[in-house]
Coordinates of C-alpha atoms in Angstrom, one line a residue:
M954 CA 11.1 17.4 -17.8
K955 CA 12.1 13.7 -18.0
E956 CA 9.8 13.3 -21.0
T957 CA 11.4 16.3 -22.7
I958 CA 14.9 15.0 -22.1
N959 CA 13.9 11.5 -23.3
S960 CA 12.5 13.0 -26.5
L961 CA 15.7 15.1 -27.1
L962 CA 17.9 12.0 -26.6
Q963 CA 15.8 9.9 -28.9
S964 CA 16.2 12.6 -31.6
A965 CA 19.9 12.6 -31.0
I966 CA 20.0 8.8 -31.4
D967 CA 18.1 9.0 -34.6
A968 CA 20.5 11.6 -35.9
L969 CA 23.6 9.5 -35.0
K970 CA 22.0 6.5 -36.8
H971 CA 21.5 8.6 -39.9
Q972 CA 25.2 9.7 -39.6
G973 CA 26.3 6.0 -39.3
V974 CA 27.6 6.5 -35.8
L975 CA 25.1 4.1 -34.4
P976 CA 23.7 0.9 -36.0
D977 CA 20.3 1.3 -37.7
D978 CA 18.9 -1.7 -35.9
L979 CA 20.0 -0.5 -32.4
T980 CA 17.2 -0.4 -29.8
A981 CA 18.2 2.0 -27.0
T982 CA 16.7 2.0 -23.5
I983 CA 17.0 5.5 -22.3
K984 CA 17.4 5.9 -18.5
I985 CA 17.1 9.3 -16.9
D986 CA 17.6 9.9 -13.2
P987 CA 17.4 13.0 -11.0
T988 CA 20.9 14.0 -9.9
K989 CA 21.8 13.8 -6.2
D990 CA 24.1 16.9 -6.4
K991 CA 22.5 19.9 -8.0
A992 CA 26.0 21.1 -9.0
H993 CA 25.8 18.3 -11.6
G994 CA 22.5 19.5 -13.0
D995 CA 18.9 18.4 -12.5
Y996 CA 18.9 15.1 -14.5
A997 CA 21.5 12.8 -15.8
T998 CA 21.7 9.8 -18.2
N999 CA 24.2 7.0 -18.7
L1000 CA 23.1 6.5 -22.3
A1001 CA 26.6 7.0 -23.7
L1002 CA 28.0 4.3 -21.4
M1003 CA 25.3 1.9 -22.5
L1004 CA 25.7 2.5 -26.3
A1005 CA 29.5 2.9 -26.4
K1006 CA 30.2 -0.7 -27.3
P1007 CA 27.7 -1.0 -30.3
A1008 CA 29.0 2.4 -31.5
G1009 CA 32.6 1.3 -31.2
L1010 CA 33.5 4.5 -29.3
K1011 CA 34.7 5.5 -25.9
P1012 CA 31.8 6.6 -23.7
R1013 CA 33.0 10.2 -23.5
E1014 CA 33.4 10.4 -27.3
L1015 CA 29.9 9.1 -27.8
A1016 CA 28.6 11.5 -25.1
E1017 CA 30.1 14.4 -27.0
K1018 CA 28.4 13.2 -30.2
L1019 CA 25.1 12.8 -28.5
T1020 CA 25.1 16.2 -26.9
A1021 CA 26.1 17.8 -30.2
A1022 CA 23.2 16.1 -31.9
L1023 CA 20.6 17.2 -29.3
P1024 CA 18.0 19.5 -30.8
E1025 CA 17.6 23.0 -29.4
S1026 CA 15.2 23.2 -26.5
D1027 CA 14.0 26.1 -24.4
A1028 CA 13.6 23.6 -21.5
I1029 CA 17.3 23.0 -21.2
A1030 CA 19.7 25.7 -20.1
R1031 CA 22.8 23.6 -20.8
T1032 CA 24.3 20.1 -20.8
E1033 CA 27.6 18.9 -19.4
I1034 CA 29.6 15.7 -19.7
A1035 CA 30.8 14.2 -16.5
G1036 CA 33.0 11.3 -15.4
P1037 CA 33.4 8.4 -17.8
G1038 CA 30.5 9.7 -20.0
F1039 CA 27.5 10.7 -18.1
I1040 CA 25.4 13.5 -19.6
N1041 CA 24.0 16.1 -17.1
F1042 CA 21.1 18.3 -18.0
F1043 CA 20.5 21.7 -16.4
A1044 CA 16.8 22.7 -16.7
A1045 CA 16.0 26.3 -17.8
A1046 CA 14.5 28.1 -14.8
D1047 CA 11.2 29.0 -16.4
A1048 CA 10.8 25.5 -17.8
A1049 CA 11.5 23.8 -14.5
A1050 CA 9.1 26.2 -12.7
Q1051 CA 6.4 25.4 -15.2
I1052 CA 5.5 22.4 -12.9
V1053 CA 4.0 25.0 -10.5
A1054 CA 1.5 26.0 -13.2
N1055 CA 0.8 22.4 -14.0
I1056 CA 0.0 21.5 -10.4
L1057 CA -2.2 24.6 -9.7
D1058 CA -4.1 23.8 -12.9
A1059 CA -4.5 20.0 -12.1
G1060 CA -5.3 20.4 -8.4
D1061 CA -6.4 17.1 -6.8
A1062 CA -5.9 15.3 -10.1
F1063 CA -2.1 16.0 -10.3
G1064 CA -0.2 12.7 -10.2
R1065 CA -3.2 10.7 -11.3
S1066 CA -3.1 8.8 -14.6
L1067 CA -4.9 6.3 -16.8
V1068 CA -2.1 3.8 -17.2
G1069 CA -4.3 1.1 -15.8
Q1070 CA -6.9 1.6 -18.6
G1071 CA -9.8 0.5 -16.4
E1072 CA -8.4 -3.0 -15.8
K1073 CA -10.2 -4.8 -13.0
V1074 CA -8.0 -5.6 -10.0
Q1075 CA -9.1 -7.3 -6.8
V1076 CA -7.1 -6.6 -3.7
E1077 CA -7.8 -8.9 -0.7
F1078 CA -6.4 -7.7 2.6
V1079 CA -6.8 -7.9 6.3
S1080 CA -9.0 -11.2 6.1
A1081 CA -8.8 -11.7 9.8
N1082 CA -10.5 -14.7 11.4
P1083 CA -13.7 -13.5 13.2
T1084 CA -12.4 -14.7 16.6
G1085 CA -11.1 -11.5 18.2
P1086 CA -10.3 -7.8 17.8
L1087 CA -7.9 -6.9 15.0
H1088 CA -4.3 -6.9 16.1
V1089 CA -1.5 -4.6 15.1
G1090 CA -0.4 -7.1 12.3
H1091 CA -3.9 -6.8 10.8
G1092 CA -3.5 -3.1 11.1
R1093 CA -0.3 -3.2 9.0
G1094 CA -2.1 -5.2 6.4
A1095 CA -5.1 -2.8 6.5
A1096 CA -2.8 0.2 6.0
I1097 CA -0.7 -1.3 3.2
G1098 CA -3.7 -2.9 1.5
D1099 CA -5.8 0.3 1.5
C1100 CA -2.9 2.5 0.3
L1101 CA -2.3 0.0 -2.5
C1102 CA -5.9 0.2 -3.5
R1103 CA -5.7 4.0 -3.5
L1104 CA -2.6 3.9 -5.6
L1105 CA -4.1 1.5 -8.2
E1106 CA -7.2 3.7 -8.4
A1107 CA -5.0 6.8 -8.9
T1108 CA -3.3 5.1 -11.8
G1109 CA -6.5 4.1 -13.7
F1110 CA -7.4 0.6 -12.4
E1111 CA -10.9 -0.5 -11.4
V1112 CA -10.3 -1.8 -7.9
T1113 CA -12.4 -4.1 -5.8
R1114 CA -11.5 -4.4 -2.1
E1115 CA -12.3 -7.8 -0.6
F1116 CA -12.2 -9.2 2.9
Y1117 CA -12.2 -13.0 3.3
Y1118 CA -13.6 -14.4 6.5
N1119 CA -12.4 -17.8 7.7
D1120 CA -15.7 -18.4 9.4
A1121 CA -15.4 -22.2 9.3
G1122 CA -13.1 -24.7 11.0
A1123 CA -11.5 -25.4 14.4
Q1124 CA -10.9 -21.8 15.4
I1125 CA -14.6 -20.9 15.1
Q1126 CA -15.5 -23.9 17.2
N1127 CA -12.9 -22.8 19.9
L1128 CA -14.5 -19.3 19.8
A1129 CA -18.0 -20.8 20.4
R1130 CA -16.8 -23.0 23.2
S1131 CA -15.0 -20.1 24.8
V1132 CA -18.1 -17.9 24.8
Q1133 CA -20.2 -20.8 26.1
A1134 CA -17.8 -21.4 29.0
R1135 CA -18.1 -17.7 29.9
A1136 CA -21.8 -17.8 29.6
K1137 CA -21.8 -20.7 32.1
G1138 CA -19.7 -18.6 34.5
L1139 CA -16.4 -20.2 33.9
G1140 CA -13.0 -18.4 33.6
P1141 CA -9.7 -19.3 31.8
D1142 CA -8.3 -20.5 35.1
D1143 CA -11.0 -23.2 35.6
A1144 CA -10.0 -26.7 34.9
S1145 CA -12.8 -27.2 32.4
W1146 CA -11.9 -24.2 30.3
P1147 CA -11.5 -25.2 26.6
E1148 CA -7.9 -26.2 25.9
D1149 CA -7.5 -23.8 23.0
G1150 CA -10.1 -21.3 24.2
Y1151 CA -9.8 -17.5 23.8
R1152 CA -9.0 -15.6 27.0
G1153 CA -9.5 -11.9 26.2
D1154 CA -12.1 -9.7 28.0
Y1155 CA -14.0 -9.4 24.8
I1156 CA -15.2 -13.0 25.3
V1157 CA -17.0 -11.8 28.5
D1158 CA -18.7 -9.0 26.4
V1159 CA -19.9 -11.5 23.8
A1160 CA -21.2 -13.9 26.4
N1161 CA -23.0 -11.2 28.3
D1162 CA -24.6 -9.8 25.2
Y1163 CA -25.6 -13.4 24.2
L1164 CA -27.3 -14.1 27.5
A1165 CA -29.0 -10.7 27.3
G1166 CA -30.6 -11.7 24.0
K1167 CA -29.1 -8.8 22.1
T1168 CA -29.2 -8.3 18.4
V1169 CA -26.0 -7.7 16.3
T1170 CA -25.8 -6.6 12.7
A1171 CA -22.8 -7.7 10.6
D1172 CA -22.3 -6.6 7.0
D1173 CA -24.7 -9.2 5.6
R1174 CA -26.8 -10.5 8.4
E1175 CA -28.5 -9.7 11.7
V1176 CA -28.4 -12.2 14.5
T1177 CA -30.4 -12.2 17.7
A1178 CA -29.1 -14.1 20.6
K1179 CA -31.1 -17.0 22.0
G1180 CA -29.7 -16.7 25.4
D1181 CA -29.5 -20.5 25.8
A1182 CA -26.0 -21.3 27.2
D1183 CA -26.4 -24.9 26.0
D1184 CA -27.1 -24.1 22.4
L1185 CA -23.6 -24.2 20.9
D1186 CA -24.7 -23.6 17.3
A1187 CA -26.6 -20.4 18.4
I1188 CA -23.7 -19.2 20.4
Q1189 CA -21.4 -19.7 17.4
A1190 CA -23.6 -17.8 15.0
F1191 CA -24.0 -14.9 17.5
A1192 CA -20.3 -14.8 18.4
V1193 CA -19.1 -14.7 14.7
A1194 CA -21.6 -11.9 13.9
W1195 CA -20.6 -10.0 17.1
L1196 CA -16.9 -10.1 16.2
R1197 CA -17.5 -9.3 12.5
R1198 CA -19.3 -6.2 13.7
E1199 CA -16.5 -5.4 16.1
Q1200 CA -13.8 -5.8 13.4
D1201 CA -15.9 -3.6 11.1
L1202 CA -15.9 -0.9 13.8
D1203 CA -12.1 -1.2 14.1
L1204 CA -11.7 -0.8 10.4
K1205 CA -14.1 2.2 10.3
A1206 CA -12.0 3.9 12.9
F1207 CA -9.0 3.2 10.7
G1208 CA -10.6 4.7 7.6
V1209 CA -10.8 1.4 5.7
A1210 CA -13.8 0.0 3.9
F1211 CA -14.4 -3.0 1.7
D1212 CA -16.6 -3.7 -1.3
V1213 CA -17.0 -7.4 -0.8
Y1214 CA -17.0 -9.5 2.4
F1215 CA -16.5 -13.2 1.3
L1216 CA -17.3 -16.0 3.7
E1217 CA -15.3 -19.3 3.7
S1218 CA -18.5 -21.0 4.8
S1219 CA -20.2 -20.0 1.5
L1220 CA -17.7 -22.1 -0.4
Y1221 CA -19.0 -25.2 1.5
E1222 CA -22.6 -24.2 1.3
Q1223 CA -22.5 -23.7 -2.4
G1224 CA -20.6 -26.9 -3.0
K1225 CA -17.5 -25.1 -4.5
V1226 CA -15.0 -27.0 -2.3
E1227 CA -16.4 -30.4 -3.4
E1228 CA -16.4 -29.2 -7.0
T1229 CA -12.8 -28.3 -6.6
V1230 CA -11.9 -31.7 -5.2
A1231 CA -13.8 -33.4 -8.0
R1232 CA -12.0 -31.3 -10.7
L1233 CA -8.6 -32.0 -9.2
T1234 CA -9.4 -35.7 -9.0
R1235 CA -10.8 -35.8 -12.6
N1236 CA -7.6 -34.1 -13.8
G1237 CA -5.5 -37.0 -12.3
H1238 CA -3.6 -34.8 -9.8
T1239 CA -4.7 -36.4 -6.6
Y1240 CA -4.0 -39.7 -4.8
E1241 CA -4.8 -41.5 -1.6
D1242 CA -2.2 -42.4 1.0
D1243 CA -2.5 -43.3 4.6
G1244 CA -6.2 -42.6 4.6
A1245 CA -5.7 -39.0 3.4
M1246 CA -6.2 -37.4 0.0
W1247 CA -3.1 -35.7 -1.4
L1248 CA -2.5 -33.3 -4.3
R1249 CA 0.6 -33.7 -6.4
T1250 CA 1.7 -30.1 -6.0
T1251 CA 5.3 -31.2 -6.8
D1252 CA 4.2 -31.4 -10.4
F1253 CA 3.7 -27.6 -10.3
G1254 CA 6.8 -26.5 -8.5
D1255 CA 6.1 -27.2 -4.8
D1256 CA 8.8 -28.9 -2.7
K1257 CA 6.4 -31.6 -1.5
D1258 CA 2.9 -32.9 -2.1
R1259 CA 0.1 -31.5 0.1
V1260 CA -2.7 -33.1 2.0
M1261 CA -6.1 -31.8 0.8
R1262 CA -8.4 -34.0 2.9
K1263 CA -7.3 -35.4 6.3
R1264 CA -7.9 -38.9 7.6
D1265 CA -10.8 -37.6 9.7
G1266 CA -12.5 -36.4 6.5
G1267 CA -11.9 -32.7 7.2
Y1268 CA -10.2 -30.5 4.6
T1269 CA -7.0 -28.6 5.2
Y1270 CA -6.9 -24.8 4.8
F1271 CA -5.2 -25.2 1.5
L1272 CA -8.1 -26.7 -0.3
P1273 CA -10.8 -24.0 0.4
D1274 CA -8.1 -21.4 -0.5
V1275 CA -7.8 -23.0 -4.0
A1276 CA -11.6 -23.0 -4.4
Y1277 CA -11.7 -19.4 -3.3
H1278 CA -9.2 -18.3 -5.8
L1279 CA -10.9 -20.2 -8.6
D1280 CA -14.0 -18.2 -7.6
K1281 CA -12.0 -15.0 -7.9
W1282 CA -10.9 -16.0 -11.4
N1283 CA -14.5 -16.9 -12.4
R1284 CA -15.7 -13.6 -11.2
G1285 CA -13.5 -12.0 -13.9
F1286 CA -10.5 -10.8 -11.9
K1287 CA -7.5 -11.5 -14.0
T1288 CA -5.3 -9.6 -11.6
V1289 CA -5.6 -10.4 -7.9
I1290 CA -3.3 -9.1 -5.2
N1291 CA -3.3 -10.7 -1.8
E1292 CA -1.9 -8.6 1.0
Q1293 CA -1.2 -10.9 3.9
G1294 CA 1.2 -11.6 6.8
A1295 CA 4.5 -13.2 6.2
D1296 CA 3.2 -16.4 7.9
H1297 CA 1.3 -17.0 4.7
H1298 CA 4.5 -17.4 2.7
S1299 CA 4.2 -21.2 2.6
T1300 CA 0.7 -21.0 1.1
V1301 CA 1.9 -19.0 -2.0
T1302 CA 3.4 -21.9 -3.9
R1303 CA 0.7 -24.5 -2.9
V1304 CA -2.2 -22.3 -3.8
R1305 CA -0.6 -21.5 -7.2
A1306 CA 0.1 -25.1 -7.7
G1307 CA -3.5 -26.1 -6.8
L1308 CA -4.8 -23.5 -9.3
Q1309 CA -2.6 -24.9 -12.0
A1310 CA -3.8 -28.5 -11.3
L1311 CA -7.4 -27.3 -12.0
E1312 CA -6.3 -26.8 -15.6
A1313 CA -8.7 -23.8 -15.8
G1314 CA -6.4 -21.5 -17.9
I1315 CA -5.2 -19.6 -14.8
P1316 CA -1.7 -18.1 -15.3
K1317 CA 1.2 -19.6 -13.3
G1318 CA 1.9 -16.5 -11.2
Y1319 CA -1.8 -16.1 -10.1
P1320 CA -2.5 -14.5 -7.6
D1321 CA 0.1 -11.8 -6.8
Y1322 CA 1.1 -11.5 -3.2
V1323 CA 2.3 -8.7 -0.9
L1324 CA 3.5 -10.2 2.4
H1325 CA 4.2 -8.0 5.4
Q1326 CA 6.5 -8.8 8.3
M1327 CA 5.6 -8.6 11.9
V1328 CA 5.2 -5.4 14.0
M1329 CA 6.7 -4.8 17.4
V1330 CA 5.1 -2.1 19.5
T1331 CA 7.3 -0.2 22.0
R1332 CA 6.8 2.4 24.7
S1333 CA 9.7 4.0 26.5
G1334 CA 12.0 1.6 24.7
V1335 CA 10.2 -1.5 26.0
E1336 CA 8.1 -3.8 23.9
V1337 CA 4.4 -3.7 24.6
K1338 CA 2.9 -7.2 24.3
L1339 CA -0.4 -7.5 26.0
S1340 CA -3.8 -5.9 25.7
K1341 CA -6.3 -6.6 28.5
R1342 CA -9.2 -6.5 26.0
A1343 CA -7.6 -9.0 23.6
G1344 CA -5.8 -11.0 26.2
S1345 CA -2.6 -11.8 24.3
Y1346 CA -1.8 -9.1 21.8
V1347 CA -1.8 -5.4 21.0
T1348 CA -5.0 -4.4 19.1
L1349 CA -5.3 -2.0 16.3
R1350 CA -7.8 0.0 18.4
D1351 CA -5.1 0.3 21.1
L1352 CA -2.8 2.1 18.7
I1353 CA -5.6 4.3 17.2
D1354 CA -6.6 5.3 20.7
E1355 CA -3.0 6.0 21.7
V1356 CA -1.7 8.0 18.7
G1357 CA -4.6 8.6 16.4
R1358 CA -5.6 7.3 13.0
D1359 CA -3.1 9.4 11.0
A1360 CA 0.0 8.4 12.8
T1361 CA -1.1 4.8 13.0
R1362 CA -1.7 4.6 9.2
F1363 CA 1.5 6.4 8.2
F1364 CA 3.7 4.4 10.6
L1365 CA 2.3 1.1 9.5
A1366 CA 2.6 1.8 5.7
A1367 CA 5.8 3.9 5.6
R1368 CA 8.2 0.9 5.6
R1369 CA 8.7 -1.8 3.0
A1370 CA 6.2 -4.6 3.7
D1371 CA 8.9 -7.2 3.8
S1372 CA 10.8 -5.4 6.5
Q1373 CA 10.1 -5.8 10.2
L1374 CA 8.6 -2.7 11.8
T1375 CA 9.0 -1.3 15.3
F1376 CA 6.1 1.0 16.1
D1377 CA 7.4 3.5 18.7
I1378 CA 4.3 4.9 20.5
D1379 CA 6.3 7.8 22.0
L1380 CA 7.6 8.9 18.6
A1381 CA 4.2 8.6 17.0
R1382 CA 2.7 10.8 19.7
S1383 CA 5.5 13.4 19.6
Q1384 CA 5.0 16.8 17.9
S1385 CA 8.6 17.0 16.6
N1386 CA 10.4 16.8 13.3
D1387 CA 11.5 13.3 14.3
N1388 CA 7.9 12.2 13.9
P1389 CA 7.6 11.5 10.1
V1390 CA 3.8 12.1 9.9
Y1391 CA 4.0 15.3 11.9
Y1392 CA 6.9 16.5 9.8
V1393 CA 4.9 16.0 6.6
Q1394 CA 1.7 17.4 7.9
Y1395 CA 3.5 20.4 9.4
A1396 CA 4.8 21.3 5.9
H1397 CA 1.2 21.4 4.7
A1398 CA 0.0 23.5 7.6
R1399 CA 3.0 25.8 7.1
V1400 CA 1.8 26.8 3.7
C1401 CA -1.7 27.4 5.0
S1402 CA -0.2 29.6 7.6
M1403 CA 1.6 31.6 5.0
L1404 CA -1.5 32.2 3.0
R1405 CA -3.5 33.2 6.1
K1406 CA -0.7 35.7 6.9
A1407 CA -0.8 37.1 3.3
E1408 CA -4.6 37.5 3.6
A1409 CA -4.3 39.2 7.0
E1410 CA -1.8 41.7 5.5
S1411 CA -4.1 42.4 2.6
R1412 CA -1.5 40.9 0.3
A1413 CA -3.6 37.9 -0.9
F1414 CA -2.2 35.6 -3.5
D1415 CA -2.3 36.8 -7.1
Y1416 CA -2.4 33.8 -9.4
T1417 CA -1.8 35.7 -12.7
Q1418 CA 1.2 37.6 -11.4
A1419 CA 2.7 34.5 -10.0
L1420 CA 2.5 32.6 -13.3
A1421 CA 4.1 35.5 -15.1
N1422 CA 7.2 35.4 -12.9
L1423 CA 7.9 31.6 -12.6
A1424 CA 11.5 32.2 -13.8
S1425 CA 12.2 34.0 -10.5
L1426 CA 12.2 30.7 -8.7
D1427 CA 15.9 30.3 -9.3
S1428 CA 17.6 29.7 -5.9
D1429 CA 19.0 26.3 -5.2
Q1430 CA 16.4 25.6 -2.5
E1431 CA 13.5 26.6 -4.8
K1432 CA 15.0 24.4 -7.6
A1433 CA 15.2 21.5 -5.2
V1434 CA 11.4 21.8 -4.4
L1435 CA 10.6 22.2 -8.1
N1436 CA 12.5 19.1 -9.1
R1437 CA 10.9 17.1 -6.3
L1438 CA 7.4 18.3 -7.3
A1439 CA 8.0 17.2 -10.9
R1440 CA 8.8 13.7 -9.8
Y1441 CA 5.5 13.1 -8.0
P1442 CA 3.5 11.5 -11.0
E1443 CA 6.4 9.1 -11.6
V1444 CA 6.6 8.1 -8.0
V1445 CA 2.8 7.3 -7.9
E1446 CA 3.0 5.2 -11.0
Q1447 CA 6.1 3.4 -9.8
A1448 CA 4.7 2.7 -6.4
A1449 CA 1.5 1.3 -7.9
R1450 CA 3.5 -0.9 -10.4
S1451 CA 5.8 -2.3 -7.7
R1452 CA 3.0 -2.6 -5.1
E1453 CA 5.0 -0.5 -2.7
P1454 CA 3.0 2.3 -1.0
Q1455 CA 6.1 3.2 1.2
Q1456 CA 7.5 4.9 -1.9
V1457 CA 4.9 7.6 -1.5
A1458 CA 5.6 8.0 2.2
Q1459 CA 9.3 8.4 1.5
Y1460 CA 8.6 10.9 -1.3
L1461 CA 6.4 13.0 1.1
L1462 CA 9.2 13.0 3.6
D1463 CA 11.6 14.2 1.0
L1464 CA 9.3 16.9 -0.3
A1465 CA 8.6 18.1 3.2
G1466 CA 12.3 18.2 3.8
D1467 CA 13.0 20.2 0.7
F1468 CA 10.1 22.6 1.5
H1469 CA 11.2 23.2 5.1
T1470 CA 14.7 23.9 3.9
C1471 CA 13.5 26.3 1.3
Y1472 CA 11.1 28.0 3.8
N1473 CA 14.0 28.6 6.2
A1474 CA 16.4 29.9 3.5
V1475 CA 14.1 32.0 1.2
K1476 CA 11.9 34.7 2.6
V1477 CA 8.4 34.5 1.2
M1478 CA 6.6 37.6 2.6
V1479 CA 8.7 40.2 0.8
D1480 CA 7.6 43.6 -0.4
D1481 CA 8.1 42.8 -4.1
D1482 CA 4.6 41.7 -5.2
A1483 CA 5.8 39.6 -8.1
L1484 CA 8.5 37.8 -6.1
R1485 CA 6.1 37.2 -3.1
N1486 CA 3.4 35.8 -5.3
V1487 CA 5.6 33.4 -7.2
R1488 CA 7.0 32.1 -3.9
L1489 CA 3.5 31.7 -2.6
A1490 CA 2.7 29.8 -5.7
L1491 CA 5.5 27.4 -5.0
G1492 CA 4.1 26.9 -1.5
I1493 CA 0.6 26.3 -2.8
A1494 CA 1.9 23.8 -5.4
T1495 CA 3.8 22.0 -2.6
R1496 CA 0.7 22.0 -0.4
Q1497 CA -1.3 20.5 -3.2
V1498 CA 1.1 17.6 -3.8
L1499 CA 1.5 17.0 -0.1
R1500 CA -2.3 16.8 0.2
N1501 CA -2.5 14.5 -2.9
G1502 CA 0.2 12.2 -1.5
L1503 CA -1.3 12.1 2.0
D1504 CA -4.6 11.2 0.6
L1505 CA -3.0 8.1 -1.1
M1506 CA -1.8 7.2 2.4
G1507 CA -5.2 7.7 3.9
V1508 CA -3.8 10.5 6.1
S1509 CA -5.3 13.9 6.7
A1510 CA -3.7 17.2 5.6
P1511 CA -4.4 19.6 8.5
E1512 CA -4.4 23.4 7.9
E1513 CA -3.3 24.1 11.5
M1514 CA -1.1 22.2 13.9

């Protein structure tokens, strides 16, 4: 419908140019929005207000000329000028209801498009250090990142999901020393416990499996424990593999999979970190000061220069990050999106500055970032902070075990990434309309129940009869559902473009609300065959769009609840 109105308005503009009302060289941006109050029509445009000045007319006068110049269309019942010059469009009942036929015809493909034209996009998300179970913050990153990948795929992009393991550095050494201490019978309360050691119960499990000589299989390697509590290198190799496998099991339980697992250690093993240092130095962007090597990131917009190599000879996290993103670029990913926690905010400018200093032809805004804020978990209004298994934080598995995958995914992805999130366990477990995921899933199940009832009463849905009577969907409640259904493809495209999966979640809540209102106001199982079938068709179309949208959220669409 929006495309139809856009085309009609463009024709009216061309006509007014021909009449001399509008300048020939005028370029008009046509904005069409759904109305909030259906008494004002289905869609509205402020075009007359935008073009009034170049036309030398008052907005209402120009609105009158635009409406007079609109071509005839069976899709539009009437137009109306409101306020200072808004033009409201009332869709013809049969034209608005045509969306039902479109949805039933497209099925699972409804809302999908090819706007991405097969462009390669790499999305890096979760990227947790292999030092412990995934916490709820990682879960939010997993939900947002996976939904974003689904959105990009639905809009025609070729997506690669990537997980970056920081398997080198001090935190890995702390992990190994923690496991070694447990293997030697020490606990966190012992005086000789590592100062920065990990204290969760999972460390006991790793140590016990190591001493038992067990074999673990991570995504790219199999490691058999030596069982020697004095061999720190062997302990480290086993512990990293053990926790990588553990995180993979958490992600599998969450319905998230990756195409590529990239190891930070490979950057060192393949000499890519040293190559990056050499290139930055060769380009004249580094200098030595106080025994450390610095990069002049201030030349590229940073607020201060950054240390690349510390006085002890070790590299800061910033340097392998630059090498890693150069590797992404060299792998052919011209669009890269990093979904990370807000604590990575300070790395955005310095990584981009480092990439510019490489002088490799990488664009200034590379890579893109989606940063999510922290999550607070509550039960009975009180914050839940500790997990016995992890020792100091709520794990993703804790949430999945408490409320299930669907509620966990929906709750974690249904708010803007840059807003803080309170995860209410009691609400997520409740079977009430206050629970957003239950509210949406119940709308889907309600349609399935309607169809089962029709079948049981030997009044099964008749597709042909339904499509012949689409104009009968003319109540205000039915029109609200029709208009909401028609917006779905636009919502998907906009959510992908703006990197905001929560737009889909909000749309599903709105659609479910419109449907529940319609269901309560308009009787479906009437004796009139034509009317019953067309109302069933509206329900089936709603069910299809709910299922399509829930799939983008990685959430199931149950047939019974």
